[in-house]
Short mmCIF file of C-alpha atoms and ligand atoms in Angstrom, two decimals:
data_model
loop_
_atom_site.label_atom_id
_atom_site.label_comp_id
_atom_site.label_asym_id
_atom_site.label_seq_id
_atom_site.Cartn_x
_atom_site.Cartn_y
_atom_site.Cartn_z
CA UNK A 1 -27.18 20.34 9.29
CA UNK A 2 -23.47 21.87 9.56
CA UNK A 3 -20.67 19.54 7.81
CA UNK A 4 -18.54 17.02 9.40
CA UNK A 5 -15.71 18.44 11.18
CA UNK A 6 -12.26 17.45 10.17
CA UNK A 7 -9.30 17.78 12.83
CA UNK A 8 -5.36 16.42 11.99
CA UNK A 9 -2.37 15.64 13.49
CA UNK A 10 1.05 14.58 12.30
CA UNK A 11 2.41 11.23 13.26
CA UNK A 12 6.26 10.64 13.25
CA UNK A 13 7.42 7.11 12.99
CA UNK A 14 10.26 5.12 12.80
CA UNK A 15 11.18 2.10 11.64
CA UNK A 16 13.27 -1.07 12.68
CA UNK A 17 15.64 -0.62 10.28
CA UNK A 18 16.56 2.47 7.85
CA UNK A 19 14.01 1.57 5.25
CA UNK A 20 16.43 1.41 1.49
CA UNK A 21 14.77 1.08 -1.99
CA UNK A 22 16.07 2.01 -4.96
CA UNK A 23 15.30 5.99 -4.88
CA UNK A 24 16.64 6.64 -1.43
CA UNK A 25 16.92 5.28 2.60
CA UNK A 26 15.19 6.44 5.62
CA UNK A 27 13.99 5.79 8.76
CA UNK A 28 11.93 8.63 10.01
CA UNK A 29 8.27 9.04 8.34
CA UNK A 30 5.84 11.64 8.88
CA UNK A 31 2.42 10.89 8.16
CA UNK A 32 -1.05 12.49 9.27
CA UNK A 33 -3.76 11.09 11.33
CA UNK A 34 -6.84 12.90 9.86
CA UNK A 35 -9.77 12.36 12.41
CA UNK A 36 -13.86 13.01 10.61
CA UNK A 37 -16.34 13.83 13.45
CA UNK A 38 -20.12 14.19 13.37
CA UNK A 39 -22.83 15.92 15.18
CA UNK A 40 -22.24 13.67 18.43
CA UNK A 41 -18.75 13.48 18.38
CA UNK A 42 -18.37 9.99 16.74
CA UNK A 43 -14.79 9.77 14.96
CA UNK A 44 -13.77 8.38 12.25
CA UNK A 45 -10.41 7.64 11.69
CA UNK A 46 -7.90 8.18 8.24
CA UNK A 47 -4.42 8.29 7.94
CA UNK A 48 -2.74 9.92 4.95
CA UNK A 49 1.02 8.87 3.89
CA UNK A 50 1.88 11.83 1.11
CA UNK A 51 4.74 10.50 -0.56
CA UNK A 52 7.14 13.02 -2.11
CA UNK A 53 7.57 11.35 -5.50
CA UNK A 54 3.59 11.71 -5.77
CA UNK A 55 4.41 15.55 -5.07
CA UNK A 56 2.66 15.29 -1.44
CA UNK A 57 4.17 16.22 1.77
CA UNK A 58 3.37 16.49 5.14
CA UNK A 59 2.62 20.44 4.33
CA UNK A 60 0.43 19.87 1.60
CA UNK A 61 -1.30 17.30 2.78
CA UNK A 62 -2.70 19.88 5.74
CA UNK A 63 -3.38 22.55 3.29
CA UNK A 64 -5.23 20.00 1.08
CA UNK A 65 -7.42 19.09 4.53
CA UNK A 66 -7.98 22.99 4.78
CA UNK A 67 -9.32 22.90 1.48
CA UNK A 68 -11.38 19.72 1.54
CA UNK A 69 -12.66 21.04 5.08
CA UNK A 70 -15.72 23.51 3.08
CA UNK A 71 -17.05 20.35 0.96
CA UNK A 72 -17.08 17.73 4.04
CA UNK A 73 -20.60 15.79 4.08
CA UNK A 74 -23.27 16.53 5.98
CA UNK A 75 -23.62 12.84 7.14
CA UNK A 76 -21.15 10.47 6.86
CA UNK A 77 -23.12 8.01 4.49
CA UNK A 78 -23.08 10.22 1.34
CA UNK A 79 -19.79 8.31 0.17
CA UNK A 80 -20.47 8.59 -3.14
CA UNK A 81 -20.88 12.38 -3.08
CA UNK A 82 -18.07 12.83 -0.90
CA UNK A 83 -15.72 11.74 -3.02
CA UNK A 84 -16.81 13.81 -6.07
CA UNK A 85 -17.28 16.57 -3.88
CA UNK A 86 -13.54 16.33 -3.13
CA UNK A 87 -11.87 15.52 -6.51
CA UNK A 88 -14.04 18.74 -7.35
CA UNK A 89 -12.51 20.68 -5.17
CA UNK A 90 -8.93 19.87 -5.68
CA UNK A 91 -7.41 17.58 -7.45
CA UNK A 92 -4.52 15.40 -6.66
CA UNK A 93 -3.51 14.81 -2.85
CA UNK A 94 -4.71 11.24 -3.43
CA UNK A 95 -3.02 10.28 0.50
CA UNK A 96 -5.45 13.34 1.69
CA UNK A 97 -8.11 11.89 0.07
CA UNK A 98 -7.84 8.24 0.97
CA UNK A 99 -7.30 9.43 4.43
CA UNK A 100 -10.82 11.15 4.75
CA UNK A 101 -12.41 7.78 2.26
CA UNK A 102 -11.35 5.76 5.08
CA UNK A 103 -12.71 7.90 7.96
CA UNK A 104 -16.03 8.83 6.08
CA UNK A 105 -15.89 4.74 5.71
CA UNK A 106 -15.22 4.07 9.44
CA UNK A 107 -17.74 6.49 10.90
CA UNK A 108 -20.54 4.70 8.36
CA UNK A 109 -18.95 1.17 9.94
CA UNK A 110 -19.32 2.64 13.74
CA UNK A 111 -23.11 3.74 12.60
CA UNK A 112 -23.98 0.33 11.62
CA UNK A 113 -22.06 -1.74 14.16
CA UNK A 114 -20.36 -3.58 11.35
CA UNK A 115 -16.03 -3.97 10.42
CA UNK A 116 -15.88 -2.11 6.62
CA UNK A 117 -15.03 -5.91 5.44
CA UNK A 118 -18.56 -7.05 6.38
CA UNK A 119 -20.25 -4.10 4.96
CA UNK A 120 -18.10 -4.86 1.78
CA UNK A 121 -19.97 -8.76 1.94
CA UNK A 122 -16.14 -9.97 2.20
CA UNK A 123 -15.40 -13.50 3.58
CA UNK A 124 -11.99 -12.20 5.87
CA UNK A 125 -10.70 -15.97 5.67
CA UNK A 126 -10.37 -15.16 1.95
CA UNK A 127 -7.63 -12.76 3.09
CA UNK A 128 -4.30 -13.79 1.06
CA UNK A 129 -0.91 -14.05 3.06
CA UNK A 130 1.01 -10.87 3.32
CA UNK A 131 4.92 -10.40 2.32
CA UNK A 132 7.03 -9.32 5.05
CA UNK A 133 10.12 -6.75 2.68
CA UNK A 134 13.25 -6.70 3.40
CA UNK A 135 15.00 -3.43 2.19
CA UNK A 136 18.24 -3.51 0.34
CA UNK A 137 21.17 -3.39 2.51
CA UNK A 138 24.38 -5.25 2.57
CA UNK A 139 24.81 -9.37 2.87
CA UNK A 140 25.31 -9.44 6.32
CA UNK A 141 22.15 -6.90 7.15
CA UNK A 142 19.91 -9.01 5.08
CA UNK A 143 21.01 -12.16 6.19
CA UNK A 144 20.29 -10.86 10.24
CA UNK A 145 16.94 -9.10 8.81
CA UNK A 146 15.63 -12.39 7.12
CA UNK A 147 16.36 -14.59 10.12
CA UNK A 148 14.44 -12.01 12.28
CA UNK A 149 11.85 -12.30 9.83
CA UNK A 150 11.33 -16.42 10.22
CA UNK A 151 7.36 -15.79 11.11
CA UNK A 152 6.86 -14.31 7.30
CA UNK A 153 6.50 -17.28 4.75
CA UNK A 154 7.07 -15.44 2.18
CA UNK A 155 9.69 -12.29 1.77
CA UNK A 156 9.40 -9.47 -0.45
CA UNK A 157 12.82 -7.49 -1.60
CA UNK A 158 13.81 -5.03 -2.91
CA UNK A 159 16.19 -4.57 -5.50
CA UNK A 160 17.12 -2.08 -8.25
CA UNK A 161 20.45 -0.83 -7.01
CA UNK A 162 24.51 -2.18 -7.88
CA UNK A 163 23.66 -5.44 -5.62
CA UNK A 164 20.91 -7.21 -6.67
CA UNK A 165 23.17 -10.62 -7.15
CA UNK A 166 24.64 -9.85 -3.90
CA UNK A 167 20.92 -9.28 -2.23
CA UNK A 168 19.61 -12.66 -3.84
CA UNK A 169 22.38 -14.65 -3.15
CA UNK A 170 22.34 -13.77 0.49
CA UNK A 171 18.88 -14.84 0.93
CA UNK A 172 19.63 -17.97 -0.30
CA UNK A 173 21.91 -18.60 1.63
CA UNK A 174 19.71 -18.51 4.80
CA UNK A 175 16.33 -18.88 3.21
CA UNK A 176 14.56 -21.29 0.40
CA UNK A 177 11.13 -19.31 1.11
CA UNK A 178 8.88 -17.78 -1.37
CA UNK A 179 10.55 -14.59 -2.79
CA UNK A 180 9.39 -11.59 -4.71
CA UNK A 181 10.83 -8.87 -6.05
CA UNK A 182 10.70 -5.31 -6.43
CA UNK A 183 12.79 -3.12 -8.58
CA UNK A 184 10.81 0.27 -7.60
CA UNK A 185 11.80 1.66 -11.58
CA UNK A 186 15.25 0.74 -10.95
CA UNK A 187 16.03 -0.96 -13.79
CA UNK A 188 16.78 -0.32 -17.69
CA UNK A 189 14.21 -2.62 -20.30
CA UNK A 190 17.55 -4.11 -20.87
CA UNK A 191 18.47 -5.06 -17.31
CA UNK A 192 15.56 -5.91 -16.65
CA UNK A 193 15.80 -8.21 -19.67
CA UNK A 194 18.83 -9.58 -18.09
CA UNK A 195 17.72 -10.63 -14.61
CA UNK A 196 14.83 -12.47 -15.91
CA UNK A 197 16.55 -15.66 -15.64
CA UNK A 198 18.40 -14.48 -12.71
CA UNK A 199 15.08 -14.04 -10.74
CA UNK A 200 13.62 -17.53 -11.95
CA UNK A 201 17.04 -19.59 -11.31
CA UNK A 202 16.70 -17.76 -7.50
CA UNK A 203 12.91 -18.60 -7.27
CA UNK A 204 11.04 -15.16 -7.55
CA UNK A 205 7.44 -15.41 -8.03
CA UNK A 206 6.52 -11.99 -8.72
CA UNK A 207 8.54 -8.84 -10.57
CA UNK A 208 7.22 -5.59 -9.28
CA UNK A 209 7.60 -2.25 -11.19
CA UNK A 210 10.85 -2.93 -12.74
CA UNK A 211 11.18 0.11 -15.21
CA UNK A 212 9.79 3.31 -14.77
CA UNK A 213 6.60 4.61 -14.81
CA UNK A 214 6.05 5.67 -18.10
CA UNK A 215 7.88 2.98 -19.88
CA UNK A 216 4.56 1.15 -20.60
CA UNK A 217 6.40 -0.34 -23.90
CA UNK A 218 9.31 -1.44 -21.91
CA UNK A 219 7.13 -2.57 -19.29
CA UNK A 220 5.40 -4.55 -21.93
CA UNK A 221 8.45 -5.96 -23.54
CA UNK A 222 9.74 -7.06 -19.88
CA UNK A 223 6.51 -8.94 -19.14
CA UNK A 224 6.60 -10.45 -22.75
CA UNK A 225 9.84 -12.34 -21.92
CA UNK A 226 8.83 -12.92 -18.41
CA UNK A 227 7.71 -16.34 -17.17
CA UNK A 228 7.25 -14.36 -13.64
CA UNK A 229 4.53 -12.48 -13.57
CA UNK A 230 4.95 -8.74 -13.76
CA UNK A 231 3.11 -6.12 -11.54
CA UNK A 232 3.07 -2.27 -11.83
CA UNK A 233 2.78 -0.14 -8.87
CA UNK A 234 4.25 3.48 -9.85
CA UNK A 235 2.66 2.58 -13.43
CA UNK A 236 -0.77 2.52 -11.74
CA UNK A 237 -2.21 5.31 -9.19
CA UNK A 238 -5.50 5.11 -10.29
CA UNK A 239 -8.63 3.21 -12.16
CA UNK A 240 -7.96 5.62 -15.14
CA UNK A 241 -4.78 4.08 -15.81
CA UNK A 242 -5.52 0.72 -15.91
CA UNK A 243 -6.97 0.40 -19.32
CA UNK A 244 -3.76 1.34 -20.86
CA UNK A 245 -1.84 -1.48 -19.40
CA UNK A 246 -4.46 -4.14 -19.99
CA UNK A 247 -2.57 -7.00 -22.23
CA UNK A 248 0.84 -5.42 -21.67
CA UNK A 249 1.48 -6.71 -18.02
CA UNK A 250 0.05 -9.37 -15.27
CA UNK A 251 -1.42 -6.97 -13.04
CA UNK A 252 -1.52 -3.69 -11.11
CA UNK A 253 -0.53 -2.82 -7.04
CA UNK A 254 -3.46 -0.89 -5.35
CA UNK A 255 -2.28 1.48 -2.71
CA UNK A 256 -4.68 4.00 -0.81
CA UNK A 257 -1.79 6.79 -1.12
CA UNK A 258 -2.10 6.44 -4.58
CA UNK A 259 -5.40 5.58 -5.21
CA UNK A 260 -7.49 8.32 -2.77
CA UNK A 261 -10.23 6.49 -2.03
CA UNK A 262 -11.79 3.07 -0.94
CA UNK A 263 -14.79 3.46 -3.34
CA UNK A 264 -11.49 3.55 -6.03
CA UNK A 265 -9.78 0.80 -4.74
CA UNK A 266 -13.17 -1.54 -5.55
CA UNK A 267 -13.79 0.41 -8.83
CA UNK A 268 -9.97 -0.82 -9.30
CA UNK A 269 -10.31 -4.50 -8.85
CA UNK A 270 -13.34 -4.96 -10.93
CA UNK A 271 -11.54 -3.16 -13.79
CA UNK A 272 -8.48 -5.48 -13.12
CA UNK A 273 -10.91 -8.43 -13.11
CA UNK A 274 -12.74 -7.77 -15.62
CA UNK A 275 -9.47 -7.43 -17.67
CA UNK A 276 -8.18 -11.01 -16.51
CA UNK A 277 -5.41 -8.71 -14.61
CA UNK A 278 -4.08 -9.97 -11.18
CA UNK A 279 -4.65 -7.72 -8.56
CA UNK A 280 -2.50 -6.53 -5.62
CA UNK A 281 -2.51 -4.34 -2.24
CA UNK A 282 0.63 -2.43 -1.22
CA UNK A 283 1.03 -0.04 1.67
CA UNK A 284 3.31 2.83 2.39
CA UNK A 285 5.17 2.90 5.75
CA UNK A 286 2.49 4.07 7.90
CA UNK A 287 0.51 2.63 11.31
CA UNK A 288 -1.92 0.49 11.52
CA UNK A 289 -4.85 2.79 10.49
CA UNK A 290 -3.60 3.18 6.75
CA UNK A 291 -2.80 -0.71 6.99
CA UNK A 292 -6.16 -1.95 8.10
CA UNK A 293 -7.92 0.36 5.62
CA UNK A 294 -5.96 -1.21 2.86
CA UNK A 295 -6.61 -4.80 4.58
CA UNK A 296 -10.62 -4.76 4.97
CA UNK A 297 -10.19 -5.18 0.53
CA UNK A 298 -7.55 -8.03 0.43
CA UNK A 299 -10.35 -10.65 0.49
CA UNK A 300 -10.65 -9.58 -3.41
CA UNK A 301 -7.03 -9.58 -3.78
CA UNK A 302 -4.62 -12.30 -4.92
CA UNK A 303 -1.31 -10.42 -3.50
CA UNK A 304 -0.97 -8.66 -0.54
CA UNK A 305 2.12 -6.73 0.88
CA UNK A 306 0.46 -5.31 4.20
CA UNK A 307 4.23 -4.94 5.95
CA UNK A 308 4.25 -1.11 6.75
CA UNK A 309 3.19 -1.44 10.33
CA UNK A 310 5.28 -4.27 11.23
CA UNK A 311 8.10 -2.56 9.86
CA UNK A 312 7.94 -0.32 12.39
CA UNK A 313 9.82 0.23 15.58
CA UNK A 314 6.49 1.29 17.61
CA UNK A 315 2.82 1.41 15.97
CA UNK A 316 0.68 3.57 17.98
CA UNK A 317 -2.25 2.00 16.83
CA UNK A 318 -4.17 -1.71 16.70
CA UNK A 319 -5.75 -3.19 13.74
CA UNK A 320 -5.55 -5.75 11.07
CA UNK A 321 -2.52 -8.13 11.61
CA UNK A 322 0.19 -9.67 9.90
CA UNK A 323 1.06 -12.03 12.03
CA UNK A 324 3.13 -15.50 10.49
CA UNK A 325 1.76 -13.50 7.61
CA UNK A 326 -1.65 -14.58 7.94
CA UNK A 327 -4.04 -11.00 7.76
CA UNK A 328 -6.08 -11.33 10.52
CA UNK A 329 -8.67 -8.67 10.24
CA UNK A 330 -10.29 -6.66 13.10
CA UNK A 331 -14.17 -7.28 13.85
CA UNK A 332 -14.55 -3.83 15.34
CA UNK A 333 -17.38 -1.64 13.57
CA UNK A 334 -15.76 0.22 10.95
CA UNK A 335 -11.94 0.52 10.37
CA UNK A 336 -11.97 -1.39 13.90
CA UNK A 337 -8.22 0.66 14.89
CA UNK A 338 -7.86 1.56 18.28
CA UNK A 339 -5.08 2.95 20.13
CA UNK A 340 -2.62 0.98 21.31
CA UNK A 341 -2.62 0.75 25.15
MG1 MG B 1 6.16 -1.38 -5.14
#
């Protein structure tokens, strides 16, 4: 039996809005649709999102297919060996390797005639809402951004720059829904210190990443004096690093970028779980095929943040939903993404 056949191409996107957080603005993203396809064609479909401060690109990310090309499966359903087979052959490129997880796991799906979800034994009513962010921008921009945003219950923000007062009080002034916040490492343990009340006089309900990575004391200190509950995102790519943030801080941010595999995203919320942690999903900017992998495992989750596709200005792609920020999940075998008529 020859391997599974691997064949890519690079999305561009756009979003709405210039997307601003606090390590830079943008509003063109590249991102690769990775496609795995068996002896009688079948496809399955991946999408990887290589984020520079990760050390992936667009470029590596195809030279990182080239490479995991020789250690492809012979049949889709050796997951297990897959995977190893990969992180054997080259570490790192965690958005590479997520983005064949999910099509390995969507061509197993299409086998079967079952949505990942159901092979998972997942209830998709368990689903959690999803946050709808709003970037950082000035008063007036967030104020027009939050009222085009009235479907979303609750908002995610970001903060982390010179206007975080600015940013809070002008969704306050056009919005009493639930908030959460996240810094993206862009405060000091000292700031962050500071804006504790801040946050809980304005409402917040969760404190995302607010120092940086490494700051696992500071992190610890924050979440210490913290009556919101703090989650780390950069602190957290993988299962590995979990156990050195159990007690410190509320709970950890799975993303597939970061995380480079499915199989790791359910090793990750069992280790959370069985640590008492509280577990989220996050997404990248990316379509609807990164999205919906991320959203057949948000049954086990208790935050979600599944925004990436409906930040965009175009998704070329169908899948799990966000709508009134309900996840609706597809019912298609497999990832159950098609392409958007
Ligand atoms: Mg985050």
């Amino acid at each position: 039996m020859s391997r599974l056949r691997i064949e890519a191409e690079i999305l561009t996107i756009k979003t709405k809005y210039p997307f601003k957080i606090a390590r830079g603005s943008r509003d063109t993203y590249r991102t690769v649709l990775v496609k795995v396809i068996d002896h009688d064609g079948l496809e399955g479909w991946g999408e990887a999102t290589p984020q520079m401060f990760y050390g992936e690109t667009v470029e590596t990310a195809l030279a990182a297919l080239d490479a995991y090309a020789p250690v492809m499966p012979t049949d889709a359903f050796q997951l297990e060996d897959a995977e190893r087979a990969m992180e054997r052959q080259l570490i790192g490129n965690n958005s590479v390797r997520a983005a064949l997880s999910t099509a390995l796991h969507d061509l197993v799906g299409k086998r079967l005639g079952v949505p990942i979800w159901k092979l998972w034994g997942l209830d998709a009513a368990k689903a959690p809402m999803s946050t709808f962010t709003i970037g950082i921008d000035t008063a007036e921009m967030i104020k027009k951004k939050v009222r085009e945003a009235e479907q979303y219950p609750i908002l995610k923000i970001k903060l982390g720059l010179d206007n975080d007062m600015e940013i809070l009080q002008a969704i306050r002034e056009v919005t009493d829904r639930e908030l959460r916040v996240d810094a993206n490492c862009g405060w000091t343990r000292k700031q962050a210190i500071r804006m504790l009340p801040v946050l809980e006089e304005f409402g917040v309900t969760v404190l995302e990443q607010p120092l940086m990575p490494d700051d696992i004391d500071g992190l610890a200190a924050v979440a210490k004096a913290s009556k919101i509950p703090v989650i780390v995102d950069e602190s957290c790519l993988v299962a590995n690093d979990i156990p050195r943030l159990v007690g410190l801080v509320d709970g950890i941010n799975i993303k597939l970028a970061k995380t480079g595999s499915l199989r790791e995203a359910l090793r990750m919320i069992a280790i959370a779980r069985a640590n008492h942690m509280m577990v989220m999903v996050g997404c990248m900017l990316e379509t609807s095929i990164a999205i919906t992998a991320a959203a057949h495992f948000t049954p086990l989750v208790d935050i979600a943040d599944l925004d990436g596709a409906a930040l965009l200005a175009q998704d070329p792609y169908a899948g799990a939903t966000i709508d009134g920020g309900k996840i609706h999940l597809p019912t298609g075998p497999g990832l159950g993404v098609t392409l958007r008529a």
